[in-house]
mmCIF file of C-alpha atoms and ligand atoms in Angstrom:
data_model
loop_
_atom_site.group_PDB
_atom_site.id
_atom_site.type_symbol
_atom_site.label_atom_id
_atom_site.label_comp_id
_atom_site.label_asym_id
_atom_site.label_seq_id
_atom_site.Cartn_x
_atom_site.Cartn_y
_atom_site.Cartn_z
ATOM 1 C CA MET A 8 -21.206 3.313 3.442
ATOM 2 C CA ASN A 9 -17.902 4.543 5.518
ATOM 3 C CA ARG A 10 -15.845 2.264 4.856
ATOM 4 C CA ASN A 11 -12.036 3.267 4.239
ATOM 5 C CA LEU A 12 -10.339 2.544 1.405
ATOM 6 C CA VAL A 13 -6.662 0.720 2.273
ATOM 7 C CA LEU A 14 -4.101 0.869 -1.316
ATOM 8 C CA ILE A 15 -1.648 -2.318 -1.093
ATOM 9 C CA GLY A 16 0.956 -2.860 -3.530
ATOM 10 C CA PHE A 17 4.518 -2.673 -4.254
ATOM 11 C CA MET A 18 6.746 0.195 -4.021
ATOM 12 C CA GLY A 19 6.048 2.383 -6.536
ATOM 13 C CA SER A 20 3.100 1.488 -7.634
ATOM 14 C CA GLY A 21 0.877 4.926 -7.147
ATOM 15 C CA LYS A 22 -0.637 4.339 -3.764
ATOM 16 C CA THR A 23 0.176 7.620 -2.771
ATOM 17 C CA THR A 24 -0.897 9.564 -6.217
ATOM 18 C CA VAL A 25 -3.709 7.501 -6.588
ATOM 19 C CA GLY A 26 -4.618 7.410 -2.904
ATOM 20 C CA LEU A 27 -4.552 11.330 -2.745
ATOM 21 C CA ARG A 28 -6.563 11.880 -5.906
ATOM 22 C CA LEU A 29 -8.504 9.022 -4.867
ATOM 23 C CA ALA A 30 -9.891 11.412 -1.293
ATOM 24 C CA ALA A 31 -10.255 13.957 -2.352
ATOM 25 C CA ALA A 32 -12.830 12.185 -5.173
ATOM 26 C CA THR A 33 -14.456 9.989 -2.502
ATOM 27 C CA GLY A 34 -13.943 12.782 0.574
ATOM 28 C CA ARG A 35 -11.972 10.915 2.543
ATOM 29 C CA VAL A 36 -9.654 12.128 4.753
ATOM 30 C CA PHE A 37 -5.778 10.420 3.475
ATOM 31 C CA MET A 38 -3.447 8.888 5.562
ATOM 32 C CA ASP A 39 -0.900 6.657 4.871
ATOM 33 C CA THR A 40 0.525 4.259 7.471
ATOM 34 C CA ASP A 41 4.654 5.311 6.829
ATOM 35 C CA GLY A 42 3.528 8.506 7.493
ATOM 36 C CA LEU A 43 2.118 7.989 10.853
ATOM 37 C CA ILE A 44 4.865 5.779 12.099
ATOM 38 C CA GLU A 45 7.538 8.578 11.135
ATOM 39 C CA GLU A 46 5.315 10.563 12.947
ATOM 40 C CA TYR A 47 4.995 8.599 16.221
ATOM 41 C CA GLU A 48 8.688 7.814 16.174
ATOM 42 C CA GLY A 49 9.967 10.998 15.174
ATOM 43 C CA LYS A 50 12.022 9.454 12.447
ATOM 44 C CA THR A 51 12.315 8.727 8.360
ATOM 45 C CA VAL A 52 11.423 4.927 7.544
ATOM 46 C CA GLN A 53 14.971 5.190 6.203
ATOM 47 C CA GLU A 54 16.871 6.014 9.592
ATOM 48 C CA ILE A 55 14.407 3.469 11.856
ATOM 49 C CA PHE A 56 15.687 0.976 8.971
ATOM 50 C CA ALA A 57 19.119 1.912 9.838
ATOM 51 C CA GLU A 58 19.041 2.421 13.269
ATOM 52 C CA LYS A 59 16.677 -0.723 14.806
ATOM 53 C CA GLY A 60 16.286 -2.710 11.585
ATOM 54 C CA GLU A 61 13.491 -3.732 9.358
ATOM 55 C CA ASP A 62 11.912 -6.217 12.015
ATOM 56 C CA CYS A 63 11.445 -3.234 14.512
ATOM 57 C CA PHE A 64 9.711 -1.181 11.847
ATOM 58 C CA ARG A 65 7.359 -4.019 10.998
ATOM 59 C CA GLU A 66 6.384 -4.088 14.366
ATOM 60 C CA ALA A 67 5.427 -0.545 13.955
ATOM 61 C CA GLU A 68 3.721 -0.903 10.739
ATOM 62 C CA VAL A 69 1.752 -3.415 12.697
ATOM 63 C CA PHE A 70 0.470 -0.840 15.144
ATOM 64 C CA ALA A 71 0.019 1.926 12.733
ATOM 65 C CA ALA A 72 -2.545 -0.412 10.338
ATOM 66 C CA LYS A 73 -4.283 -0.570 13.914
ATOM 67 C CA LYS A 74 -4.284 2.783 14.311
ATOM 68 C CA ALA A 75 -5.221 3.697 10.700
ATOM 69 C CA SER A 76 -7.853 1.128 10.636
ATOM 70 C CA SER A 77 -9.486 2.903 13.792
ATOM 71 C CA ALA A 78 -9.976 5.438 11.214
ATOM 72 C CA ILE A 79 -13.684 6.619 9.415
ATOM 73 C CA ASN A 80 -14.184 7.532 6.672
ATOM 74 C CA ALA A 81 -10.669 7.743 5.650
ATOM 75 C CA VAL A 82 -8.286 6.443 2.204
ATOM 76 C CA ILE A 83 -5.299 4.097 3.759
ATOM 77 C CA ALA A 84 -2.274 4.424 1.251
ATOM 78 C CA THR A 85 0.343 0.875 3.270
ATOM 79 C CA GLY A 86 3.782 0.219 2.620
ATOM 80 C CA GLY A 87 4.538 -2.128 0.534
ATOM 81 C CA GLY A 88 5.762 -4.623 2.806
ATOM 82 C CA MET A 89 1.921 -4.330 4.955
ATOM 83 C CA VAL A 90 0.873 -8.381 3.543
ATOM 84 C CA LYS A 91 3.867 -9.457 5.143
ATOM 85 C CA MET A 92 1.900 -9.047 8.767
ATOM 86 C CA PRO A 93 -1.292 -11.504 8.782
ATOM 87 C CA GLU A 94 -2.463 -9.020 11.805
ATOM 88 C CA ALA A 95 -1.916 -5.768 10.035
ATOM 89 C CA MET A 96 -3.882 -6.535 7.710
ATOM 90 C CA ALA A 97 -7.162 -8.352 9.705
ATOM 91 C CA ALA A 98 -7.166 -5.212 11.584
ATOM 92 C CA LEU A 99 -7.685 -3.448 7.910
ATOM 93 C CA LYS A 100 -9.561 -5.080 6.475
ATOM 94 C CA LYS A 101 -11.995 -5.110 8.721
ATOM 95 C CA THR A 102 -12.849 -1.519 8.402
ATOM 96 C CA GLY A 103 -11.795 -1.332 5.167
ATOM 97 C CA THR A 104 -12.038 -2.289 1.208
ATOM 98 C CA VAL A 105 -8.367 -3.483 0.048
ATOM 99 C CA ILE A 106 -7.473 -2.283 -3.442
ATOM 100 C CA TYR A 107 -4.437 -3.245 -4.992
ATOM 101 C CA LEU A 108 -1.976 -1.609 -7.293
ATOM 102 C CA GLU A 109 -0.868 -3.988 -9.372
ATOM 103 C CA ALA A 110 1.999 -2.334 -11.844
ATOM 104 C CA ARG A 111 4.516 -4.392 -14.418
ATOM 105 C CA PRO A 112 7.873 -4.612 -12.991
ATOM 106 C CA ARG A 113 9.602 -3.043 -15.749
ATOM 107 C CA ASP A 114 7.259 0.376 -14.082
ATOM 108 C CA ILE A 115 8.293 -0.382 -10.714
ATOM 109 C CA LEU A 116 11.811 -0.130 -11.834
ATOM 110 C CA LEU A 117 11.516 3.025 -13.749
ATOM 111 C CA ARG A 118 9.828 4.752 -10.979
ATOM 112 C CA THR A 119 11.764 4.008 -8.004
ATOM 113 C CA SER A 120 14.944 4.666 -9.526
ATOM 114 C CA GLY A 121 17.822 7.097 -8.399
ATOM 115 C CA ASP A 122 15.321 6.346 -4.995
ATOM 116 C CA ARG A 123 17.613 6.884 -1.666
ATOM 117 C CA SER A 124 13.429 6.991 0.098
ATOM 118 C CA ARG A 125 12.978 3.166 0.470
ATOM 119 C CA PRO A 126 15.897 1.251 2.438
ATOM 120 C CA LEU A 127 15.092 -2.384 0.133
ATOM 121 C CA LEU A 128 15.721 -0.638 -2.569
ATOM 122 C CA LEU A 129 19.396 0.351 -1.658
ATOM 123 C CA GLY A 130 22.677 -1.330 -3.009
ATOM 124 C CA ALA A 131 23.465 -3.266 -5.826
ATOM 125 C CA ASP A 132 21.697 -4.800 -8.288
ATOM 126 C CA ARG A 133 18.391 -3.613 -7.375
ATOM 127 C CA HIS A 134 16.609 -5.314 -10.534
ATOM 128 C CA SER A 135 17.251 -9.268 -8.448
ATOM 129 C CA ARG A 136 16.090 -7.142 -5.525
ATOM 130 C CA VAL A 137 12.807 -6.097 -6.804
ATOM 131 C CA THR A 138 12.234 -9.223 -8.450
ATOM 132 C CA ALA A 139 12.647 -11.520 -4.959
ATOM 133 C CA LEU A 140 10.685 -9.625 -3.395
ATOM 134 C CA LEU A 141 7.307 -9.128 -6.096
ATOM 135 C CA LYS A 142 8.154 -13.650 -6.204
ATOM 136 C CA GLU A 143 7.343 -12.967 -2.327
ATOM 137 C CA ARG A 144 4.246 -10.650 -2.371
ATOM 138 C CA LEU A 145 2.496 -11.279 -5.243
ATOM 139 C CA PRO A 146 0.353 -14.185 -4.059
ATOM 140 C CA LEU A 147 0.380 -11.786 -0.939
ATOM 141 C CA TYR A 148 -1.621 -8.920 -2.612
ATOM 142 C CA GLU A 149 -3.647 -11.276 -4.216
ATOM 143 C CA LYS A 150 -4.602 -12.887 -1.565
ATOM 144 C CA TYR A 151 -5.923 -9.528 0.275
ATOM 145 C CA ALA A 152 -7.504 -7.945 -2.560
ATOM 146 C CA ASP A 153 -10.985 -7.006 -2.817
ATOM 147 C CA ILE A 154 -10.098 -5.684 -5.827
ATOM 148 C CA LYS A 155 -7.640 -5.087 -8.139
ATOM 149 C CA ILE A 156 -6.782 -2.468 -10.652
ATOM 150 C CA VAL A 157 -3.775 -2.814 -13.412
ATOM 151 C CA THR A 158 -1.798 0.524 -13.286
ATOM 152 C CA SER A 159 0.705 0.057 -16.233
ATOM 153 C CA GLY A 160 0.255 2.071 -19.763
ATOM 154 C CA LYS A 161 -3.021 3.807 -17.406
ATOM 155 C CA THR A 162 -2.733 7.864 -17.079
ATOM 156 C CA LEU A 163 -3.857 8.687 -13.271
ATOM 157 C CA ALA A 164 -7.239 9.825 -14.548
ATOM 158 C CA ALA A 165 -7.807 6.531 -15.969
ATOM 159 C CA VAL A 166 -6.736 4.676 -12.968
ATOM 160 C CA LEU A 167 -8.591 7.147 -10.884
ATOM 161 C CA GLY A 168 -11.554 6.075 -13.158
ATOM 162 C CA GLU A 169 -11.768 2.504 -12.862
ATOM 163 C CA THR A 170 -11.149 2.473 -9.141
ATOM 164 C CA LEU A 171 -14.154 4.377 -8.692
ATOM 165 C CA GLU A 172 -16.192 2.579 -10.880
ATOM 166 C CA ALA A 173 -14.663 -1.262 -8.972
ATOM 167 C CA ILE A 174 -15.293 0.840 -5.865
ATOM 168 C CA GLU A 175 -19.227 1.345 -6.461
ATOM 169 C CA ILE A 176 -19.238 -2.087 -7.815
ATOM 170 C CA PHE A 177 -17.753 -3.991 -4.751
ATOM 171 C CA GLU A 178 -19.835 -1.812 -2.178
ATOM 172 C CA LYS A 179 -23.155 -2.582 -4.261
ATOM 173 C CA GLY A 180 -21.892 -6.090 -4.202
ATOM 174 C CA ALA A 181 -21.351 -6.121 -0.373
ATOM 175 C CA GLU A 182 -24.829 -4.604 0.365
ATOM 176 C CA LYS A 183 -26.550 -7.423 -1.227
ATOM 177 C CA ARG A 184 -24.386 -10.063 0.759
HETATM 178 C C1 S3P B 221 8.368 -0.894 2.240
HETATM 179 C C2 S3P B 221 7.772 -0.097 1.277
HETATM 180 C C3 S3P B 221 8.360 1.364 2.032
HETATM 181 C C4 S3P B 221 8.251 1.519 3.301
HETATM 182 C C5 S3P B 221 9.821 0.769 3.569
HETATM 183 C C6 S3P B 221 9.402 -1.025 3.052
HETATM 184 C C7 S3P B 221 8.605 -2.261 1.577
HETATM 185 O O1 S3P B 221 6.527 2.086 1.490
HETATM 186 O O2 S3P B 221 7.473 0.776 3.952
HETATM 187 O O3 S3P B 221 11.190 1.388 2.834
HETATM 188 O O4 S3P B 221 9.182 -3.333 2.051
HETATM 189 O O5 S3P B 221 7.774 -2.356 0.331
HETATM 190 P P1 S3P B 221 6.226 2.360 -0.003
HETATM 191 O O6 S3P B 221 6.122 1.528 -0.805
HETATM 192 O O7 S3P B 221 5.100 3.601 -0.159
HETATM 193 O O8 S3P B 221 7.436 3.065 -0.860
#
């Protein structure tokens, strides 16, 4: 099977780090939708948010999701807000197995502290912002996930091993279905 592997999860959940390793381990090409958007727009994510606004960024995300889902044998890391757009998720799910990387709020806050590249986490009271976004998104991550991997308290090697095992089990099940 040459299905894509699509990583979803909140900012700071390790989609890029795990995705790169997963691509190397499974002989897939690594893509990330934020990177595709930046390439296409010729601007960084922060610049797009600042100059064109979040709605415009979300439109670009749908476009990037469709583009990425036409790839074959890719690992696709998505932005944390991708699950807000049903059209994007439908495209990604059509050609890919969706893996949700779950992280504890405390780890998310730790991993994203001091980060200036994520516009939604800038400004005062990051804690309540993360809490509100998580409340809105957790049900969506759960809804779209074919596989869920808990990452908190685990090493990268452990997360990778667990993910590879879960993919194998899921794909075997899919063949039977
Ligand atoms: C966003 C997550 C970011 C990026 C943008 C918006 C979000 O990607 O797409 O800043 O809405 O959660 P990462 O999850 O890779 O940080």
